[in-house]
Amino acid sequence: MDDPRLDKWLWSVRVFKTRPLATAACRAGHVFIGDLEAKPGRDVHVGETVTVRVGVITRTLKVVAMPRSRVSAKQVPEFMTDLTPAAEYERAKQAGIEHLLARQRGMGRPTKKDRRDMGKLFGFE
């Protein structure tokens, strides 16, 4: 099979939910192959390393094979190897927690629901 476009490969191995999101990430400069910024129409080859910034996390992926179309989550390891350091995932988790705890200035005291949510988060309930 011919090598697919970068945006199609990112979509088919479930890095992005839709192909237009993958295309937009490439155009915004969030996707690199090796050390070079990659355009969405660039062909992806087996053995290349793709670096993708998705939200606060920078994922490093190695191309193992080319899928014919979008694959199920169970099949993703057959087509790519995730080389992302564990520290990246920990940083993303920490950013999610900080986002939940952040309160805008002037919002006042937490409501009862807010306190319950924080209790669940920290395991008090």
PDB file of C-alpha atoms in Angstrom, residues 95-105 107 118:
ATOM      1  CA  ALA A  95      -2.264  20.135  34.690  1.00  0.00           C
ATOM      2  CA  GLY A  96      -5.742  18.565  34.746  1.00  0.00           C
ATOM      3  CA  ILE A  97      -5.805  18.579  38.536  1.00  0.00           C
ATOM      4  CA  GLU A  98      -4.588  22.184  38.679  1.00  0.00           C
ATOM      5  CA  HIS A  99      -7.309  23.165  36.238  1.00  0.00           C
ATOM      6  CA  LEU A 100      -9.970  21.641  38.492  1.00  0.00           C
ATOM      7  CA  LEU A 101      -8.618  23.383  41.577  1.00  0.00           C
ATOM      8  CA  ALA A 102      -8.138  26.793  39.997  1.00  0.00           C
ATOM      9  CA  ARG A 103     -10.787  29.289  41.008  1.00  0.00           C
ATOM     10  CA  GLN A 104     -11.163  32.634  39.358  1.00  0.00           C
ATOM     11  CA  ARG A 105     -10.628  35.673  41.506  1.00  0.00           C
ATOM     12  CA  MET A 107     -15.732  33.622  42.640  1.00  0.00           C
ATOM     13  CA  MET A 118     -12.713  18.197  45.548  1.00  0.00           C
TER      14      MET A 118
END
